[in-house]
């Protein structure tokens, strides 16, 4: 029995040896050589720039030709698009800012001060008093939205450092923001103050008393 186990062990060692030798022969075999990749001639920097601008010009030329062809095929649609783009550009260019609103307020106050108190419109007087008081308190804010701007009133001065003015949870929210808006600027005009100054020298209460 001892000799039989020795034979089995010898066979196992012999098979393992033959397997390892086969594996070694497989692993040590030389890999297949890959053909060399030919180098691409990119040209000089000047030639690269020339090629870039040539391709760019060709692309924009094709786009321009296609656009003109489409405009000739559908002139009404093209006119509508051009009109819309023109209106947007004009509204963006004439969008008023905070400086123009302050100038409009000063001009309105100068016009109102020349009218006697008996003839001054109470609505105009109250509106100008609110704007002047807000400017004195430093609570006037201007929000530009590209096509138009909004003048709204904050709770505190922008340089105020107390906790309620700095805490983001106590700042004005979106839900009640429309109540803080006092004027809208569009096409180079602040329309709310313009509306209040329409009949600023007419006191309707004076006529009602008579």
Short mmCIF file of C-alpha atoms in Angstrom, two decimals:
data_model
loop_
_atom_site.label_atom_id
_atom_site.label_comp_id
_atom_site.label_asym_id
_atom_site.label_seq_id
_atom_site.Cartn_x
_atom_site.Cartn_y
_atom_site.Cartn_z
CA UNK A 1 0.00 0.00 0.00
CA UNK A 2 2.89 2.32 0.71
CA UNK A 3 4.29 1.73 -2.76
CA UNK A 4 0.87 2.40 -4.31
CA UNK A 5 0.60 5.80 -2.57
CA UNK A 6 4.13 6.65 -3.74
CA UNK A 7 3.10 5.91 -7.32
CA UNK A 8 0.06 8.19 -7.02
CA UNK A 9 2.19 10.97 -5.58
CA UNK A 10 4.74 10.56 -8.32
CA UNK A 11 2.04 10.75 -10.98
CA UNK A 12 0.59 13.91 -9.39
CA UNK A 13 3.98 15.56 -9.25
CA UNK A 14 4.73 14.48 -12.78
CA UNK A 15 1.43 15.85 -14.11
CA UNK A 16 1.91 19.10 -12.20
CA UNK A 17 5.38 19.40 -13.58
CA UNK A 18 4.24 18.81 -17.12
CA UNK A 19 1.39 21.37 -16.68
CA UNK A 20 3.69 24.02 -15.23
CA UNK A 21 6.21 23.49 -18.00
CA UNK A 22 3.49 23.88 -20.62
CA UNK A 23 2.30 27.04 -18.96
CA UNK A 24 5.79 28.41 -18.81
CA UNK A 25 6.25 27.70 -22.48
CA UNK A 26 3.01 29.52 -23.26
CA UNK A 27 3.82 32.56 -21.13
CA UNK A 28 7.39 32.89 -22.31
CA UNK A 29 6.45 32.82 -25.98
CA UNK A 30 7.23 36.14 -27.72
CA UNK A 31 4.16 38.40 -28.50
CA UNK A 32 3.10 39.21 -32.04
CA UNK A 33 4.82 42.45 -33.15
CA UNK A 34 2.43 45.34 -33.94
CA UNK A 35 3.02 47.40 -37.04
CA UNK A 36 4.28 50.94 -36.37
CA UNK A 37 1.77 53.79 -36.59
CA UNK A 38 2.73 56.32 -39.21
CA UNK A 39 3.23 59.87 -37.90
CA UNK A 40 0.65 62.45 -38.96
CA UNK A 41 2.04 65.64 -40.40
CA UNK A 42 0.08 68.47 -38.71
CA UNK A 43 1.88 71.20 -40.56
CA UNK A 44 3.13 74.47 -39.18
CA UNK A 45 1.21 76.68 -36.77
CA UNK A 46 0.40 79.12 -39.57
CA UNK A 47 -1.08 76.34 -41.68
CA UNK A 48 -3.19 75.15 -38.73
CA UNK A 49 -4.57 78.66 -38.18
CA UNK A 50 -5.33 78.99 -41.88
CA UNK A 51 -7.18 75.68 -41.89
CA UNK A 52 -9.15 76.62 -38.75
CA UNK A 53 -10.37 79.95 -40.13
CA UNK A 54 -11.15 78.42 -43.51
CA UNK A 55 -13.39 75.78 -41.93
CA UNK A 56 -15.02 78.36 -39.66
CA UNK A 57 -15.75 80.69 -42.57
CA UNK A 58 -17.19 77.81 -44.57
CA UNK A 59 -19.55 76.83 -41.72
CA UNK A 60 -20.83 80.37 -41.17
CA UNK A 61 -21.25 80.89 -44.90
CA UNK A 62 -23.39 77.76 -45.14
CA UNK A 63 -25.51 78.93 -42.20
CA UNK A 64 -26.00 82.37 -43.78
CA UNK A 65 -26.99 80.86 -47.13
CA UNK A 66 -29.48 78.50 -45.46
CA UNK A 67 -30.96 81.36 -43.41
CA UNK A 68 -31.47 83.58 -46.45
CA UNK A 69 -33.03 80.71 -48.35
CA UNK A 70 -35.44 80.01 -45.48
CA UNK A 71 -36.36 83.70 -45.21
CA UNK A 72 -37.18 83.83 -48.92
CA UNK A 73 -39.27 80.68 -48.63
CA UNK A 74 -41.25 81.95 -45.57
CA UNK A 75 -41.13 85.77 -45.52
CA UNK A 76 -43.92 86.23 -42.94
CA UNK A 77 -42.27 83.94 -40.44
CA UNK A 78 -38.92 85.63 -41.01
CA UNK A 79 -40.49 89.09 -40.51
CA UNK A 80 -42.07 87.93 -37.24
CA UNK A 81 -38.75 86.58 -35.97
CA UNK A 82 -36.86 89.74 -36.93
CA UNK A 83 -39.50 91.94 -35.30
CA UNK A 84 -39.34 89.94 -32.07
CA UNK A 85 -35.55 90.03 -31.98
CA UNK A 86 -35.59 93.78 -32.65
CA UNK A 87 -38.09 94.41 -29.85
CA UNK A 88 -36.05 92.37 -27.38
CA UNK A 89 -32.85 94.19 -28.29
CA UNK A 90 -34.54 97.59 -28.01
CA UNK A 91 -36.07 96.72 -24.62
CA UNK A 92 -32.71 95.52 -23.35
CA UNK A 93 -30.92 98.62 -24.60
CA UNK A 94 -33.46 101.05 -23.09
CA UNK A 95 -33.91 99.19 -19.80
CA UNK A 96 -33.79 101.88 -17.05
CA UNK A 97 -31.66 101.55 -13.93
CA UNK A 98 -31.60 102.90 -10.37
CA UNK A 99 -29.92 106.15 -11.42
CA UNK A 100 -32.66 107.01 -13.90
CA UNK A 101 -35.31 106.31 -11.27
CA UNK A 102 -33.66 108.69 -8.83
CA UNK A 103 -33.49 111.33 -11.55
CA UNK A 104 -37.18 110.79 -12.34
CA UNK A 105 -38.04 111.17 -8.65
CA UNK A 106 -36.04 114.41 -8.34
CA UNK A 107 -37.66 115.84 -11.46
CA UNK A 108 -41.13 114.90 -10.19
CA UNK A 109 -40.40 116.51 -6.81
CA UNK A 110 -39.19 119.68 -8.53
CA UNK A 111 -42.38 119.86 -10.58
CA UNK A 112 -44.60 119.19 -7.59
CA UNK A 113 -42.96 121.82 -5.39
CA UNK A 114 -43.98 124.54 -7.86
CA UNK A 115 -47.68 123.76 -7.30
CA UNK A 116 -49.52 125.14 -4.30
CA UNK A 117 -50.67 122.75 -1.62
CA UNK A 118 -54.31 123.48 -2.42
CA UNK A 119 -53.86 122.43 -6.07
CA UNK A 120 -51.44 119.53 -5.55
CA UNK A 121 -52.88 116.07 -6.12
CA UNK A 122 -52.91 114.22 -2.75
CA UNK A 123 -52.08 110.87 -4.39
CA UNK A 124 -49.02 112.38 -6.05
CA UNK A 125 -47.94 114.06 -2.82
CA UNK A 126 -48.27 110.84 -0.82
CA UNK A 127 -46.33 108.84 -3.41
CA UNK A 128 -43.47 111.36 -3.54
CA UNK A 129 -43.33 111.49 0.25
CA UNK A 130 -43.08 107.68 0.38
CA UNK A 131 -40.26 107.65 -2.16
CA UNK A 132 -38.31 110.41 -0.42
CA UNK A 133 -38.69 108.74 2.95
CA UNK A 134 -37.54 105.41 1.51
CA UNK A 135 -34.47 107.04 0.00
CA UNK A 136 -33.67 108.67 3.34
CA UNK A 137 -33.98 105.30 5.08
CA UNK A 138 -31.90 103.56 2.40
CA UNK A 139 -34.51 100.90 1.65
CA UNK A 140 -34.91 101.52 -2.10
CA UNK A 141 -33.69 98.61 -4.22
CA UNK A 142 -33.51 98.15 -7.98
CA UNK A 143 -33.85 94.72 -9.60
CA UNK A 144 -32.91 94.48 -13.28
CA UNK A 145 -34.44 91.59 -15.22
CA UNK A 146 -32.90 92.32 -18.59
CA UNK A 147 -35.99 93.48 -20.47
CA UNK A 148 -37.39 95.53 -17.57
CA UNK A 149 -36.51 96.63 -14.04
CA UNK A 150 -38.33 96.75 -10.71
CA UNK A 151 -38.05 99.24 -7.86
CA UNK A 152 -38.93 97.63 -4.54
CA UNK A 153 -38.60 98.49 -0.87
CA UNK A 154 -36.55 96.47 1.61
CA UNK A 155 -36.98 96.35 5.37
CA UNK A 156 -33.59 97.76 6.35
CA UNK A 157 -30.73 99.83 5.03
CA UNK A 158 -28.19 97.87 2.98
CA UNK A 159 -25.43 98.77 5.48
CA UNK A 160 -27.48 97.80 8.51
CA UNK A 161 -25.81 95.05 10.54
CA UNK A 162 -28.50 93.94 12.98
CA UNK A 163 -29.55 90.28 13.00
CA UNK A 164 -32.93 90.59 11.21
CA UNK A 165 -31.25 92.33 8.26
CA UNK A 166 -28.60 89.61 7.88
CA UNK A 167 -30.61 86.45 8.54
CA UNK A 168 -31.70 84.87 5.24
CA UNK A 169 -34.84 83.41 6.83
CA UNK A 170 -36.11 86.88 7.75
CA UNK A 171 -35.48 88.50 4.38
CA UNK A 172 -38.39 89.26 2.02
CA UNK A 173 -39.74 86.17 0.30
CA UNK A 174 -41.10 85.57 -3.17
CA UNK A 175 -44.74 85.16 -2.12
CA UNK A 176 -45.23 88.72 -0.86
CA UNK A 177 -42.62 90.34 -3.06
CA UNK A 178 -45.19 91.94 -5.38
CA UNK A 179 -46.46 94.06 -2.50
CA UNK A 180 -43.03 95.69 -2.15
CA UNK A 181 -42.80 96.79 -5.78
CA UNK A 182 -43.44 100.52 -6.18
CA UNK A 183 -42.44 101.03 -9.81
CA UNK A 184 -41.73 99.20 -13.06
CA UNK A 185 -39.22 100.42 -15.64
CA UNK A 186 -39.69 99.46 -19.27
CA UNK A 187 -38.63 101.01 -22.59
CA UNK A 188 -36.72 103.80 -20.88
CA UNK A 189 -39.64 104.91 -18.70
CA UNK A 190 -40.66 104.43 -15.07
CA UNK A 191 -44.37 103.95 -15.57
CA UNK A 192 -45.75 104.17 -12.05
CA UNK A 193 -44.24 107.52 -11.18
CA UNK A 194 -45.17 108.70 -14.68
CA UNK A 195 -48.78 107.76 -13.99
CA UNK A 196 -48.78 109.58 -10.63
CA UNK A 197 -47.40 112.72 -12.27
CA UNK A 198 -50.04 112.77 -14.99
CA UNK A 199 -52.47 115.04 -13.08
CA UNK A 200 -50.18 116.14 -10.25
CA UNK A 201 -51.47 119.75 -10.38
CA UNK A 202 -55.16 118.82 -10.10
CA UNK A 203 -56.69 118.40 -6.65
CA UNK A 204 -59.90 116.46 -7.11
CA UNK A 205 -60.88 117.02 -3.48
CA UNK A 206 -61.04 120.75 -4.11
CA UNK A 207 -63.64 120.27 -6.86
CA UNK A 208 -65.68 117.88 -4.74
CA UNK A 209 -65.99 120.48 -2.00
CA UNK A 210 -67.41 122.99 -4.43
#
